[in-house]
PDB file of C-alpha atoms and ligand atoms in Angstrom:
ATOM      1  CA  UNK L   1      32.606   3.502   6.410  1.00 48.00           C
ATOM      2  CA  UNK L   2      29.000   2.388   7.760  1.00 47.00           C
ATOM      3  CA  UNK L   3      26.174   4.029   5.863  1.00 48.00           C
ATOM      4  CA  UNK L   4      24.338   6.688   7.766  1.00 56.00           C
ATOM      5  CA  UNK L   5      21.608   5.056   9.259  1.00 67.00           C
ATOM      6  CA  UNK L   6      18.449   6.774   8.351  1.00 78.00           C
ATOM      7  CA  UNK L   7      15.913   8.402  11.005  1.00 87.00           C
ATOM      8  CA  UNK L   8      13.247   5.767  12.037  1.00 93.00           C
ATOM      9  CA  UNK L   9       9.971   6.704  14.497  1.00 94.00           C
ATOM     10  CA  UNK L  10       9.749   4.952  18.015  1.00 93.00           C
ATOM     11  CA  UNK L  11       9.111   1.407  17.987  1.00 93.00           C
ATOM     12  CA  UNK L  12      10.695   0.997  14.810  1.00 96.00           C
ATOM     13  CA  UNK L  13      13.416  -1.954  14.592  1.00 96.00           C
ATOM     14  CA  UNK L  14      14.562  -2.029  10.904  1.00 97.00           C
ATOM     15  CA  UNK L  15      16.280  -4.753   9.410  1.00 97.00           C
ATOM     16  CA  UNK L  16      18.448  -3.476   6.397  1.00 97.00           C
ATOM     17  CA  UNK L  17      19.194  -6.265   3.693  1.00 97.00           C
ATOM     18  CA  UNK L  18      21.356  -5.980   0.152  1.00 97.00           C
ATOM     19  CA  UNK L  19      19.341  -8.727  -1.416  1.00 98.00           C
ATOM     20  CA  UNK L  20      16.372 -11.256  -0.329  1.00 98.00           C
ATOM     21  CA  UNK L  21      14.014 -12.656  -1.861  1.00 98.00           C
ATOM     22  CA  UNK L  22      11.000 -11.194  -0.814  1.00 98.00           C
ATOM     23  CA  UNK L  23      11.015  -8.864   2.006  1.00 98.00           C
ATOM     24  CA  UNK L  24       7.078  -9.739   2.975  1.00 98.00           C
ATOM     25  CA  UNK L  25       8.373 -13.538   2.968  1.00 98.00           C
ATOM     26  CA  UNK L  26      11.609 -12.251   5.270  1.00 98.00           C
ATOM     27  CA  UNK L  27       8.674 -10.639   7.396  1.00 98.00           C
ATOM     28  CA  UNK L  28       6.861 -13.976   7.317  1.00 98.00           C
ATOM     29  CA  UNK L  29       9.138 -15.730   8.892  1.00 98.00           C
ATOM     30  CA  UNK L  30      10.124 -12.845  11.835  1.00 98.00           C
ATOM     31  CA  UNK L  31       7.026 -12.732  12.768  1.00 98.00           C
ATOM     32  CA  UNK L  32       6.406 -16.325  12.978  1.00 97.00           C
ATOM     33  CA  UNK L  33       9.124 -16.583  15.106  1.00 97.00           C
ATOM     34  CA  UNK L  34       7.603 -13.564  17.349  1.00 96.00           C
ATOM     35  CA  UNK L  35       9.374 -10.360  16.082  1.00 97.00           C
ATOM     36  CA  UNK L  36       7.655  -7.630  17.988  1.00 97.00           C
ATOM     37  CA  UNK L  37       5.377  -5.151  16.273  1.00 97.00           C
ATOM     38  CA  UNK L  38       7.010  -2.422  14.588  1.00 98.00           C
ATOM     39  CA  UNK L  39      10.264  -4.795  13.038  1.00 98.00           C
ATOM     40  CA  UNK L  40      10.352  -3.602   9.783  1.00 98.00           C
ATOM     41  CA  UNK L  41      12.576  -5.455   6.578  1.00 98.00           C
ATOM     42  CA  UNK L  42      13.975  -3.478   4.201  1.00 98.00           C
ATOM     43  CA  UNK L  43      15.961  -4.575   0.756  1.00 98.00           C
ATOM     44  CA  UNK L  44      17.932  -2.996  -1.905  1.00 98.00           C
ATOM     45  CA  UNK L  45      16.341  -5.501  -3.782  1.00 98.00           C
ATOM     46  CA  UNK L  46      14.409  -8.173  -3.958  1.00 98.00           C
ATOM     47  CA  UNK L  47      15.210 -11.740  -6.121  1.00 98.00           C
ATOM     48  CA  UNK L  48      11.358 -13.067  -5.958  1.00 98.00           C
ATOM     49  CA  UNK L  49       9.031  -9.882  -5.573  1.00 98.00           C
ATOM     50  CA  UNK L  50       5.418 -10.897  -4.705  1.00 98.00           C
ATOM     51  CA  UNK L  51       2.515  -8.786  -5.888  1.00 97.00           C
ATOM     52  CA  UNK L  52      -1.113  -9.478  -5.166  1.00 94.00           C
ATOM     53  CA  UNK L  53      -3.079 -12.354  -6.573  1.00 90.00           C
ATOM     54  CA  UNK L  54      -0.213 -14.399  -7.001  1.00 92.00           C
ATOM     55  CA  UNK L  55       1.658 -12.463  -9.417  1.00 94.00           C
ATOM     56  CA  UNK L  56       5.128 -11.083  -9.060  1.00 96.00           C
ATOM     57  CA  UNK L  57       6.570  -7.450  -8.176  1.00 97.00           C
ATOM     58  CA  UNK L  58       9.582  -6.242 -10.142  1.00 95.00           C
ATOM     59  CA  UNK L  59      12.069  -5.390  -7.782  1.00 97.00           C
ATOM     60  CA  UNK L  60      15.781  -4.387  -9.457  1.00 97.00           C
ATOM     61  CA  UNK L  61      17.740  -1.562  -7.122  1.00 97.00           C
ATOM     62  CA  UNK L  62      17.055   1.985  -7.318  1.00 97.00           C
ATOM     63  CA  UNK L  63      13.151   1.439  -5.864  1.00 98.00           C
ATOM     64  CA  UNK L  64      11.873   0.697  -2.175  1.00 98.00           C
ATOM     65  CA  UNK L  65      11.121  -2.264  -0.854  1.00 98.00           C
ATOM     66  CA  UNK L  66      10.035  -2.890   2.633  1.00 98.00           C
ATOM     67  CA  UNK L  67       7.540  -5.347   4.658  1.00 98.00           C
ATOM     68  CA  UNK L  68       6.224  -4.068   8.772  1.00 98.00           C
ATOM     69  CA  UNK L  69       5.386  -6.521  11.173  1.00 98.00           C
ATOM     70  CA  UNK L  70       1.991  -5.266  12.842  1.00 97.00           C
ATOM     71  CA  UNK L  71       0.271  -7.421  15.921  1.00 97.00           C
ATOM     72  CA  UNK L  72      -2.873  -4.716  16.067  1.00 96.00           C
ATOM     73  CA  UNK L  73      -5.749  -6.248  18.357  1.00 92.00           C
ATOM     74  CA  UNK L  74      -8.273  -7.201  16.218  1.00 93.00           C
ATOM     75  CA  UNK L  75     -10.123  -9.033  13.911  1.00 93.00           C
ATOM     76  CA  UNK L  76      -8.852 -10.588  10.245  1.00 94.00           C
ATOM     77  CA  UNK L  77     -11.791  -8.906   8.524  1.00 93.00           C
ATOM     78  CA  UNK L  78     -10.487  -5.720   9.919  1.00 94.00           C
ATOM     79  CA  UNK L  79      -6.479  -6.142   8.928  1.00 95.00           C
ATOM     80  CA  UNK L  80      -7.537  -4.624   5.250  1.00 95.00           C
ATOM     81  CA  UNK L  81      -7.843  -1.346   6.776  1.00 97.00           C
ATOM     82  CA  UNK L  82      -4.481  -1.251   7.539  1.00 97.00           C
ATOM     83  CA  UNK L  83      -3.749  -1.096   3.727  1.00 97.00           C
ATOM     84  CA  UNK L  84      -5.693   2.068   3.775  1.00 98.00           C
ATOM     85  CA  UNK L  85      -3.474   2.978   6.558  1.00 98.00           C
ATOM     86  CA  UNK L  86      -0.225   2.354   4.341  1.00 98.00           C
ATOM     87  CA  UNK L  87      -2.050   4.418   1.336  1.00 98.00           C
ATOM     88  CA  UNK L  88      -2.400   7.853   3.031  1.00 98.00           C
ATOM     89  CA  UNK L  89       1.053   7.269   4.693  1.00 98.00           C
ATOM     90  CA  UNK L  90       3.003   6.730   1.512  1.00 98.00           C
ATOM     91  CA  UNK L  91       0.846   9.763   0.025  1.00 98.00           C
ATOM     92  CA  UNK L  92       1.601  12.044   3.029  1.00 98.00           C
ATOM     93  CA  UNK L  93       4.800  11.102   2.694  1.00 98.00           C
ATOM     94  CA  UNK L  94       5.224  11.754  -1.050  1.00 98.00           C
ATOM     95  CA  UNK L  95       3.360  15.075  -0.156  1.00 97.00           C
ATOM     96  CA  UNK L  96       6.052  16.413   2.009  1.00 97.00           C
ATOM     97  CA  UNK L  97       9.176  15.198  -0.300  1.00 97.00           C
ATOM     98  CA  UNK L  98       7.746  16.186  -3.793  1.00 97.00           C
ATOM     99  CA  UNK L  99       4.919  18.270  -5.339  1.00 96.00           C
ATOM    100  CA  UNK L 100       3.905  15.954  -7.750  1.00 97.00           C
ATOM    101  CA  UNK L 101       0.317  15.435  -7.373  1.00 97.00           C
ATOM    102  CA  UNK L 102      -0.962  11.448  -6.157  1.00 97.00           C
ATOM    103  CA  UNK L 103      -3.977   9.479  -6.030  1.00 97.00           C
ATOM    104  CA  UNK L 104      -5.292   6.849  -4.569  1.00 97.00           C
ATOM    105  CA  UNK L 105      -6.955   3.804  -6.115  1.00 97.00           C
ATOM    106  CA  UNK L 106      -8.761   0.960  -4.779  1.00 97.00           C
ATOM    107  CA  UNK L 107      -7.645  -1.004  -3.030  1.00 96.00           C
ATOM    108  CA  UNK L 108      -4.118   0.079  -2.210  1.00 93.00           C
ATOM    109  CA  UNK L 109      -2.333   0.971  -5.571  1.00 97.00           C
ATOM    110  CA  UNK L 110      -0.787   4.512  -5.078  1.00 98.00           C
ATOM    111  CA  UNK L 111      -1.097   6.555  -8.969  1.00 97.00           C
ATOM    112  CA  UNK L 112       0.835   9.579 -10.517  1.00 97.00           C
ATOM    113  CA  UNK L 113      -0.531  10.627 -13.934  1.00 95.00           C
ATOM    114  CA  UNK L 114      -2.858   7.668 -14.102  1.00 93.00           C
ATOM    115  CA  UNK L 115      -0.310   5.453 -13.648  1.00 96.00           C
ATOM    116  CA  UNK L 116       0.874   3.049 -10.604  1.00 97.00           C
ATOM    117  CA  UNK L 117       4.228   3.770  -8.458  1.00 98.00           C
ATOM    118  CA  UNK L 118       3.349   1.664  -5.290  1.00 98.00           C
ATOM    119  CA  UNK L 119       1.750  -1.331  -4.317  1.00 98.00           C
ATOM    120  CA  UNK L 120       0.678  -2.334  -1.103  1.00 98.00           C
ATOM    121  CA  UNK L 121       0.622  -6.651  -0.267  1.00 98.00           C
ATOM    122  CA  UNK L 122      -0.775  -7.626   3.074  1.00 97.00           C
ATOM    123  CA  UNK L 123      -0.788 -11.467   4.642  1.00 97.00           C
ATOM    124  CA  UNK L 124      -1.536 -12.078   7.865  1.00 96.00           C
ATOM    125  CA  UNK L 125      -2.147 -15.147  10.416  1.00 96.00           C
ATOM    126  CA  UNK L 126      -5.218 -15.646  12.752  1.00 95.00           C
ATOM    127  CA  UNK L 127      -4.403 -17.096  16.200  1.00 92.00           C
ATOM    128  CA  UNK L 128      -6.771 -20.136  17.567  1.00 91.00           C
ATOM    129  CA  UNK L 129      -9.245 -17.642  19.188  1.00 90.00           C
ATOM    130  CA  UNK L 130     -10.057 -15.961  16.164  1.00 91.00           C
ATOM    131  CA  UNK L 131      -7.825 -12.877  16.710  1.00 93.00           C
ATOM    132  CA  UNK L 132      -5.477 -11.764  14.630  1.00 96.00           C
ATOM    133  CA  UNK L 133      -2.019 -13.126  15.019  1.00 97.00           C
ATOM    134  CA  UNK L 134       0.174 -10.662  13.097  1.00 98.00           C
ATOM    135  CA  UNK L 135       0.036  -8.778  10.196  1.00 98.00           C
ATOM    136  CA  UNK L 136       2.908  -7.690   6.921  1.00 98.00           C
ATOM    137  CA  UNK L 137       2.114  -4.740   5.367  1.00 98.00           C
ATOM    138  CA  UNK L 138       4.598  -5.215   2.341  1.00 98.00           C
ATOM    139  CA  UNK L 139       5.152  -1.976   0.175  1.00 98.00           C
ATOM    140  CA  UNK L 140       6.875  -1.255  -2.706  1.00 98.00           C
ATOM    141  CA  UNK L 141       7.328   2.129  -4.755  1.00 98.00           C
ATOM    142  CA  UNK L 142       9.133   2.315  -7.871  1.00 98.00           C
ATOM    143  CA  UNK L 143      11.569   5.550  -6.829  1.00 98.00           C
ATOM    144  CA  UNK L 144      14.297   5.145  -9.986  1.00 98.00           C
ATOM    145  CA  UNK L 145      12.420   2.332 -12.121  1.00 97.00           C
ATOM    146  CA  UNK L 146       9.367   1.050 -13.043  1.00 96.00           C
ATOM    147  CA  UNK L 147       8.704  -2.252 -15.465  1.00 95.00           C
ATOM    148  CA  UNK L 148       9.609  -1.617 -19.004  1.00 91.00           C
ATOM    149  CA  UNK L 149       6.973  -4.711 -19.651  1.00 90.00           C
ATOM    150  CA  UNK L 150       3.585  -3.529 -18.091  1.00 92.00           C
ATOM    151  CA  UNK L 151       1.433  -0.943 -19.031  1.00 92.00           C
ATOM    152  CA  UNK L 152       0.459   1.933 -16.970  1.00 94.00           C
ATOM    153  CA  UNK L 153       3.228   1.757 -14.639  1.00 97.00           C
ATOM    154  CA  UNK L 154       5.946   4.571 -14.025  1.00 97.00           C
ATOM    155  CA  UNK L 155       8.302   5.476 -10.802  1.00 98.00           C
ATOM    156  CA  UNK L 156       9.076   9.036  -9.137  1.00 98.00           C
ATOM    157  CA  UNK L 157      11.894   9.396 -11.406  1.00 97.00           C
ATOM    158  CA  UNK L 158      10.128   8.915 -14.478  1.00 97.00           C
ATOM    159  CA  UNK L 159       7.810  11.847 -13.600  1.00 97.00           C
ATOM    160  CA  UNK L 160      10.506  13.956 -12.725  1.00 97.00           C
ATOM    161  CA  UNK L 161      10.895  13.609  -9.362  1.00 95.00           C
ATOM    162  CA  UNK L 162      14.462  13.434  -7.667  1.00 94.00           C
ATOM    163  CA  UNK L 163      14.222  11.700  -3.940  1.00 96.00           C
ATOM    164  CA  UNK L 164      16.750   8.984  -2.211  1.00 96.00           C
ATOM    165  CA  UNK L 165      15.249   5.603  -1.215  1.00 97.00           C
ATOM    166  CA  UNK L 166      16.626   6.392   2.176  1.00 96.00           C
ATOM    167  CA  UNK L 167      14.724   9.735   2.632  1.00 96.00           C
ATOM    168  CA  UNK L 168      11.459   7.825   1.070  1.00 97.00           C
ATOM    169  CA  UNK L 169      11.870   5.259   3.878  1.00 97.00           C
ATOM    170  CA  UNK L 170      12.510   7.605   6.722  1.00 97.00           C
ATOM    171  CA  UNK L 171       9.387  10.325   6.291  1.00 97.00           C
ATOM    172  CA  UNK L 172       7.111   7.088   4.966  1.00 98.00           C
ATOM    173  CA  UNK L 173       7.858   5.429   7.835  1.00 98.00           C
ATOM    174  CA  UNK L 174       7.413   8.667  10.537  1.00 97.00           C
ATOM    175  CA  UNK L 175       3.682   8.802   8.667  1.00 98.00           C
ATOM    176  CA  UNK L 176       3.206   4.757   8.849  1.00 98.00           C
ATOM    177  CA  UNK L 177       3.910   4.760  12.412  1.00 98.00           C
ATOM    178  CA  UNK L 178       1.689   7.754  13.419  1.00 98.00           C
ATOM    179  CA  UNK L 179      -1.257   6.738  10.969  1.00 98.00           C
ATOM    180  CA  UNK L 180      -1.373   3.456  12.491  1.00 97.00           C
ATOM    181  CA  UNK L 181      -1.329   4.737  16.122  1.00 97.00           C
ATOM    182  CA  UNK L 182      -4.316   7.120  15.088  1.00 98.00           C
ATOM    183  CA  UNK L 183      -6.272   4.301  14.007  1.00 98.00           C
ATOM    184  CA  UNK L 184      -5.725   2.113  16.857  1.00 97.00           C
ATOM    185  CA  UNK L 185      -6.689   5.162  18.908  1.00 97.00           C
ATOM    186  CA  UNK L 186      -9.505   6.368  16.594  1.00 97.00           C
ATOM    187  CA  UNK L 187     -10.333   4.050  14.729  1.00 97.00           C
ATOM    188  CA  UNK L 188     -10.829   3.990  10.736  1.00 98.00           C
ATOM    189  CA  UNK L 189     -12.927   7.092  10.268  1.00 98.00           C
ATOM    190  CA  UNK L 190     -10.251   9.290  10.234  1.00 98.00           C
ATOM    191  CA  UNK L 191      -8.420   7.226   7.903  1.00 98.00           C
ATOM    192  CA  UNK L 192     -10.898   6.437   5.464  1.00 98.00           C
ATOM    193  CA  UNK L 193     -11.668  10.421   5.207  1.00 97.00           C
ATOM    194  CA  UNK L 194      -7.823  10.603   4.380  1.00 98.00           C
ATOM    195  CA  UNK L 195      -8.096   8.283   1.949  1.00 98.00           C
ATOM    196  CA  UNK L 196     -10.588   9.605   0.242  1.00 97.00           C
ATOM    197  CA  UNK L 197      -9.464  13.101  -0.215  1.00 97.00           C
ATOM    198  CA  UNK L 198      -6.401  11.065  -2.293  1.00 98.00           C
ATOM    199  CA  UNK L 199      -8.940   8.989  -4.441  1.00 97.00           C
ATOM    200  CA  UNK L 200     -10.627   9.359  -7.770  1.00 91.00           C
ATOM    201  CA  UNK L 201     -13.859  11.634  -8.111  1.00 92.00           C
ATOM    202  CA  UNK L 202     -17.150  10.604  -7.283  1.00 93.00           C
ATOM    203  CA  UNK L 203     -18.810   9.498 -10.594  1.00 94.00           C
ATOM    204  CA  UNK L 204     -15.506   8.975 -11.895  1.00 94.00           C
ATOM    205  CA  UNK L 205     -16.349   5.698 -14.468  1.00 96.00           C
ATOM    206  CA  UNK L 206     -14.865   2.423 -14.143  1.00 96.00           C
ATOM    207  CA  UNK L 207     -14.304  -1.531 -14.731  1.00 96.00           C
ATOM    208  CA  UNK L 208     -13.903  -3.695 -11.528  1.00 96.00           C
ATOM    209  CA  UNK L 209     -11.977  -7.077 -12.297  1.00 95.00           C
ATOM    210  CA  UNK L 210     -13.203  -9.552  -9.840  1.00 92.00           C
ATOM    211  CA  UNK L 211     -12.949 -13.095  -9.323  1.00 89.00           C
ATOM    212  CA  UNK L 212     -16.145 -14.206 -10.822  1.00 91.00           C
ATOM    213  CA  UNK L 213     -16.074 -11.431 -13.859  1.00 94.00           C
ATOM    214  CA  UNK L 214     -15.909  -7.445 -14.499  1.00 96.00           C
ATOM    215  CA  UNK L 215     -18.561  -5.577 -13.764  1.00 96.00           C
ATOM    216  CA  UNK L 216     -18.803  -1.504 -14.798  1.00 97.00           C
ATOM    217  CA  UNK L 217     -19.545   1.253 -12.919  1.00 97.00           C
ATOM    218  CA  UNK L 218     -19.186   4.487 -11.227  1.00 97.00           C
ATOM    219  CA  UNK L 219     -17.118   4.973  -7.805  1.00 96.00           C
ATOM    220  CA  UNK L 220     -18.710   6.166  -4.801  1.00 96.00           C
ATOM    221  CA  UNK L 221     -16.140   5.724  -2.795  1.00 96.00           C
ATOM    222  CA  UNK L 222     -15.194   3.191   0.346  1.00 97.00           C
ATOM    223  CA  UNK L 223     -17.942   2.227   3.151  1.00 96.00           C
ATOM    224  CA  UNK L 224     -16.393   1.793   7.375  1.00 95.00           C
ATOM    225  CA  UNK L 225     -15.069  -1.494   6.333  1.00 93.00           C
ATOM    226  CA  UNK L 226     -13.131  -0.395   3.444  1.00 96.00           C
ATOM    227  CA  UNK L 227     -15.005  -2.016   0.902  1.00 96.00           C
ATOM    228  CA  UNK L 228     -15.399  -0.456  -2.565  1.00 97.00           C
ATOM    229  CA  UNK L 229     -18.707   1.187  -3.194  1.00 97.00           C
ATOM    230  CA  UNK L 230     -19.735   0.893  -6.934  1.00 97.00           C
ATOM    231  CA  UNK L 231     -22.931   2.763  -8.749  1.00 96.00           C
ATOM    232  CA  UNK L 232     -23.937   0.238 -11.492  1.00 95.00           C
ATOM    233  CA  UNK L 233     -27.201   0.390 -13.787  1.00 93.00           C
ATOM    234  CA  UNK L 234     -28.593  -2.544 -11.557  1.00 92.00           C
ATOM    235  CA  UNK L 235     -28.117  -0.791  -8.098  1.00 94.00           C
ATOM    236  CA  UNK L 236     -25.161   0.180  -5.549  1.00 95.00           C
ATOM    237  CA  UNK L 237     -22.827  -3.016  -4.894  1.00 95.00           C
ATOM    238  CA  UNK L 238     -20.069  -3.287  -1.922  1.00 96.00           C
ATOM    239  CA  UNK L 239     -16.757  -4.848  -3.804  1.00 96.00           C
ATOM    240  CA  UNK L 240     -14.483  -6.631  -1.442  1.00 94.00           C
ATOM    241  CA  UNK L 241     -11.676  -8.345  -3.532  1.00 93.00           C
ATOM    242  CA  UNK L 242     -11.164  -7.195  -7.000  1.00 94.00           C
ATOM    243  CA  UNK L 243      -8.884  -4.557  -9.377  1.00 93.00           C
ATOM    244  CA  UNK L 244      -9.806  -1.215 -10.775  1.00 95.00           C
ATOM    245  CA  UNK L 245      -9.478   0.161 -14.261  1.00 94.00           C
ATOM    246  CA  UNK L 246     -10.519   3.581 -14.150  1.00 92.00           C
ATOM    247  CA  UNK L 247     -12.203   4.260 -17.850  1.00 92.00           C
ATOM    248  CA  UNK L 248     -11.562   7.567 -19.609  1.00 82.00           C
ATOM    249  CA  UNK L 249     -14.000  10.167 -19.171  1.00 75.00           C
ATOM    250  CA  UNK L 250     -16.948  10.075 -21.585  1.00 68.00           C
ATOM    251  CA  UNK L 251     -17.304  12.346 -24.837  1.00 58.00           C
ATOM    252  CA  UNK L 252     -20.250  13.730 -25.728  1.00 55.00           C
ATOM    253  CA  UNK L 253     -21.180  15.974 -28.321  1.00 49.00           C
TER     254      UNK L 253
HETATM  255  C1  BTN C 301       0.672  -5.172  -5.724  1.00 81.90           C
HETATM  256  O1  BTN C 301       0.482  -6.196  -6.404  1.00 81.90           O
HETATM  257  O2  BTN C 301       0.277  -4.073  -6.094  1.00 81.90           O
HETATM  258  C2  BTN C 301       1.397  -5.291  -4.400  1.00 81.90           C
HETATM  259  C3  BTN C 301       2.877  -5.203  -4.560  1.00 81.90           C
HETATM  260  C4  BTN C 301       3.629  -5.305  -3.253  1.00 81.90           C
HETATM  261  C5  BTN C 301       5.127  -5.346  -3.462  1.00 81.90           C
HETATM  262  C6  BTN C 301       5.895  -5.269  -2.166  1.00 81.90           C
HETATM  263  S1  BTN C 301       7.624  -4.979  -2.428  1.00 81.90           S
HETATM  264  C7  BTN C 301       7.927  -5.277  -0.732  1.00 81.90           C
HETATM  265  C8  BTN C 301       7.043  -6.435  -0.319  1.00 81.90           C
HETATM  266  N1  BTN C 301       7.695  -7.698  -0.589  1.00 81.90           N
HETATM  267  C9  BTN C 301       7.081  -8.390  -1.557  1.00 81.90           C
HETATM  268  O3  BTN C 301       7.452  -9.493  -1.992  1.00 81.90           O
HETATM  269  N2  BTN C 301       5.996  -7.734  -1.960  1.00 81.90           N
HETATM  270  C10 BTN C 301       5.825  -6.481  -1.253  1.00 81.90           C
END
């Protein structure tokens, strides 16, 4: 018998896999070879997971794994917004399956309990007049597992939370689809006020790994481009690449 296929929004051509290697790399490669907007590759599992910065995603059966094809008419320096897209679609999403409360954290790492369930992995191409090409949005949420060798990590099931891949896939997707049609339409406004109702507090403390070092601080939240804004003791500073480490709250007394 077929499995049921699940319910996908317009424009959405899904590609169901068993196994691949990476689904952004599957994605790659569609939309190199001119897979409209909206083709979406899914896998039960993936054999080379790729996480940001290089470093691999953990990706046994039992979680979500998934990669969009996007061709949205703009610029590269824009395409990070549609991570921030992704963010409040997977948390809308989560928000209609489960009560378990979410946040948000900088750049695109989706939290429950202080610890990460989803990451988000963009790459995308420029064309020769400077436009964007295409875009992957690559997402992964640990539903059943998460890595027994990282800290700070955990999946829905850990924190008690019963939902199928398949329904994960369907609502996510129904709130992808719709979020990104908003911002074409409106812009990222909308979407970065979404965002932030997910995120940490203002003022909440913490350490920003970047490329040339950490630097400490206190979050302010993101500016129209989606770039972190950071209180430090030597002035305000707009963070574009980096990773967060919120700090505990301070003692006193
Ligand atoms: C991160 O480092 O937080 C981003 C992780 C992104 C993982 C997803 S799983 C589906 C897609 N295919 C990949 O190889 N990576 C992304």
């Amino acid at each position: 018998m077929r499995a049921q296929q699940p319910d996908l929004p317009a424009g959405c051509h899904l590609i169901a896999l068993d196994s691949v290697d990476s689904t952004n790399k599957e994605a790659k490669a569609y939309a190199q070879s001119g897979a409209e907007a909206g083709t979406v590759v899914w896998a039960r599992q993936q054999e080379a997971g790729r996480g940001r910065h290089g470093r691999s995603w953990s990706s046994p059966p039992g979680n979500l794994y998934l990669s969009v094809v996007q061709r949205p008419d703009c610029r590269p320096a824009d395409a990070p917004q549609l991570g921030f897209v992704t963010g409040v679609a997977l948390a809308d999403a989560l928000g209609k399956l489960t009560d378990i409360p979410v946040a948000l954290k900088w750049p695109n790492d989706l939290m429950i309990n202080g610890r990460k369930a989803s990451g988000i992995l963009l790459e995308s191409a420029a064309n020769a007049d400077g436009q964007l090409a295409w875009l992957v949005i690559g997402i992964g949420v640990n539903v059943e597992l998460s890595p027994r060798d990282l800290p700070d990590v955990t999946s829905l099931q850990e924190e008690g939370v019963t939902i199928t891949v398949e329904e994960l896939l369907s609502v996510f997707l129904g709130r992808l689809f719709w979020y990104f049609e908003r911002w074409r339409q409106e812009g990222f406004e909308p979407i970065r006020e979404r965002w932030m109702s997910f995120a940490l507090p203002a003022g909440a403390e913490m350490r920003v790994r970047m490329p040339d070092g950490d630097v400490f601080g206190r979050f302010s939240g993101i500016d129209e481009r989606g770039s972190l804004l950071l209180g430090t003791d030597n002035g305000s500073r707009r963070i574009d690449i980096g990773d967060v480490f919120p700090l505990p709250p301070a003692t006193t007394g």
